[in-house]
Amino acid sequence: MTNGELVALALEARKLAYAPYSHHLVGAALLTKSGKVYTGCNVENAGYTPTNCAERTAVFKAVSEGDREFVSIAIVGGKEDAAHLPICAPCGVCRQVLREFCDPATFTVILGTDRPEDTKVMLLSELLPLGFGPESLLQ
Ligand code: THU
């Protein structure tokens, strides 16, 4: 699975986003170590705070299906009427949820757009330095 293929799956997932309040549509595609992909979209709510981000939708789908080992995630997002998508970095809550299951030194976050040349690739450790993870509770 290439980064470009994972971004393409995130773009497909974005089409299913339920975002009638923000009109900000986000898609994510999470690659497991076994090569399976879990996709997700944001799901908003009239109560606003129950809204779930695309990244967490993908992670929770995977974990609830028994997969906890991940290689990378592709994320795409932007306004529903955008001519071109900007880079859409994951929110702090999603970074923390990824930190629970992913090695920050190797887990790759692929920030995609509709234009392959604009893709930005980062490590989770760059997006969440000095993060608090499961091992933090053992010290
Ligand atoms: N959103 C995501 O899905 N992922 C992020 O990392 C940032 C924000 C969604 C949540 C909400 O539905 C909309 O984008 C505006 O915040």
XYZ file of C-alpha atoms and ligand atoms in Angstrom:
155
model
C 0.000 0.000 0.000
C 1.557 3.298 -1.089
C 0.952 6.636 0.600
C -0.917 7.713 -2.531
C -3.218 4.694 -2.390
C -3.951 5.379 1.266
C -4.753 9.029 0.491
C -7.107 7.849 -2.274
C -8.972 5.699 0.270
C -9.167 8.673 2.652
C -10.626 10.791 -0.147
C -13.276 8.110 -0.728
C -14.064 8.002 3.006
C -14.393 11.798 3.051
C -17.360 11.484 0.698
C -19.275 9.836 3.560
C -18.564 12.609 6.087
C -21.606 13.778 8.030
C -20.856 17.445 8.690
C -24.056 19.510 8.339
C -22.856 22.066 10.931
C -19.226 22.821 10.032
C -19.385 21.731 6.380
C -15.791 20.647 6.962
C -15.530 17.162 5.489
C -12.719 14.883 6.677
C -11.691 11.399 5.634
C -9.076 9.071 7.090
C -7.564 5.719 6.131
C -5.646 3.757 8.761
C -3.209 1.043 7.646
C -2.612 -1.934 9.962
C 0.611 -3.917 10.186
C -1.208 -6.826 8.536
C -2.060 -4.648 5.532
C -5.728 -4.056 6.264
C -7.171 -0.549 5.937
C -9.862 0.962 8.145
C -11.449 4.145 6.859
C -13.340 6.808 8.763
C -15.133 10.109 8.331
C -16.212 12.807 10.741
C -19.670 12.369 12.207
C -21.179 15.556 13.625
C -24.050 15.978 16.035
C -26.653 18.653 16.778
C -25.243 18.697 20.305
C -21.853 19.608 18.790
C -19.654 17.983 21.484
C -20.597 14.389 20.575
C -18.961 14.952 17.175
C -16.376 12.326 16.242
C -13.402 13.112 14.030
C -12.554 11.005 10.976
C -9.290 9.763 12.497
C -10.969 8.525 15.665
C -13.722 6.883 13.657
C -11.041 4.883 11.828
C -9.119 4.002 15.012
C -12.232 2.961 16.891
C -13.423 0.850 13.979
C -10.067 -0.948 13.924
C -9.773 -1.501 17.652
C -13.358 -2.694 17.892
C -12.570 -5.248 15.165
C -9.511 -6.525 17.057
C -6.769 -4.609 15.235
C -4.397 -2.549 17.380
C -1.164 -2.471 15.400
C -0.839 0.356 12.929
C 1.669 1.597 10.373
C 0.224 4.879 9.123
C -2.855 7.016 8.623
C -3.813 9.222 5.685
C -5.971 12.262 6.444
C -7.744 14.597 4.024
C -10.085 17.422 4.892
C -11.541 20.720 3.849
C -14.739 22.627 3.190
C -17.356 20.783 1.190
C -17.256 23.407 -1.571
C -13.461 23.798 -1.669
C -11.994 23.811 -5.161
C -8.840 22.249 -3.742
C -8.220 20.724 -0.350
C -5.678 22.238 2.034
C -3.543 20.146 4.364
C -5.735 19.026 7.283
C -3.685 18.211 10.380
C -5.275 16.031 13.069
C -6.717 17.726 16.145
C -5.082 17.282 19.531
C -7.608 14.721 20.708
C -6.975 12.532 17.653
C -3.197 12.818 18.143
C -3.663 11.561 21.687
C -5.895 8.677 20.556
C -3.263 7.656 17.977
C -0.593 7.869 20.708
C -2.426 5.169 22.652
C -1.835 2.525 19.977
C 1.017 3.761 17.788
C 4.767 4.066 18.282
C 5.356 7.810 17.884
C 8.871 7.216 16.502
C 7.651 5.160 13.537
C 3.937 5.779 13.028
C 3.483 7.902 9.908
C 0.808 10.560 9.433
C 0.154 11.283 5.761
C -1.471 14.679 5.316
C -2.999 14.431 1.877
C -4.949 16.688 -0.397
C -6.562 16.220 -3.791
C -3.145 17.067 -5.291
C -0.510 14.363 -4.720
C 2.350 16.859 -4.901
C 0.991 18.699 -1.833
C 1.155 15.647 0.433
C 3.050 16.146 3.682
C 4.365 13.149 5.627
C 5.140 13.404 9.333
C 5.882 11.138 12.251
C 3.481 11.064 15.178
C 6.418 12.148 17.381
C 6.620 15.382 15.386
C 2.907 16.067 15.788
C 2.834 15.096 19.467
C 6.244 15.589 21.064
C 6.685 14.403 24.648
C 3.314 12.712 24.462
C 1.631 10.922 27.333
C 1.150 7.260 26.477
C 0.370 3.924 28.120
C 3.962 3.525 29.342
C 3.738 6.869 31.128
C 1.491 5.223 33.709
C 4.098 2.544 34.474
C 6.816 4.928 35.673
N -12.340 17.130 12.250
C -11.869 15.878 11.964
O -12.619 15.003 11.513
N -10.562 15.610 12.202
C -9.677 16.512 12.718
O -8.562 16.150 13.058
C -10.064 17.911 12.851
C -11.533 18.190 12.793
C -13.759 17.411 12.028
C -14.547 17.542 13.292
C -15.689 18.414 12.849
O -16.701 17.581 12.295
C -15.109 19.267 11.737
O -13.912 18.629 11.335
C -14.824 20.685 12.160
O -14.051 20.711 13.308
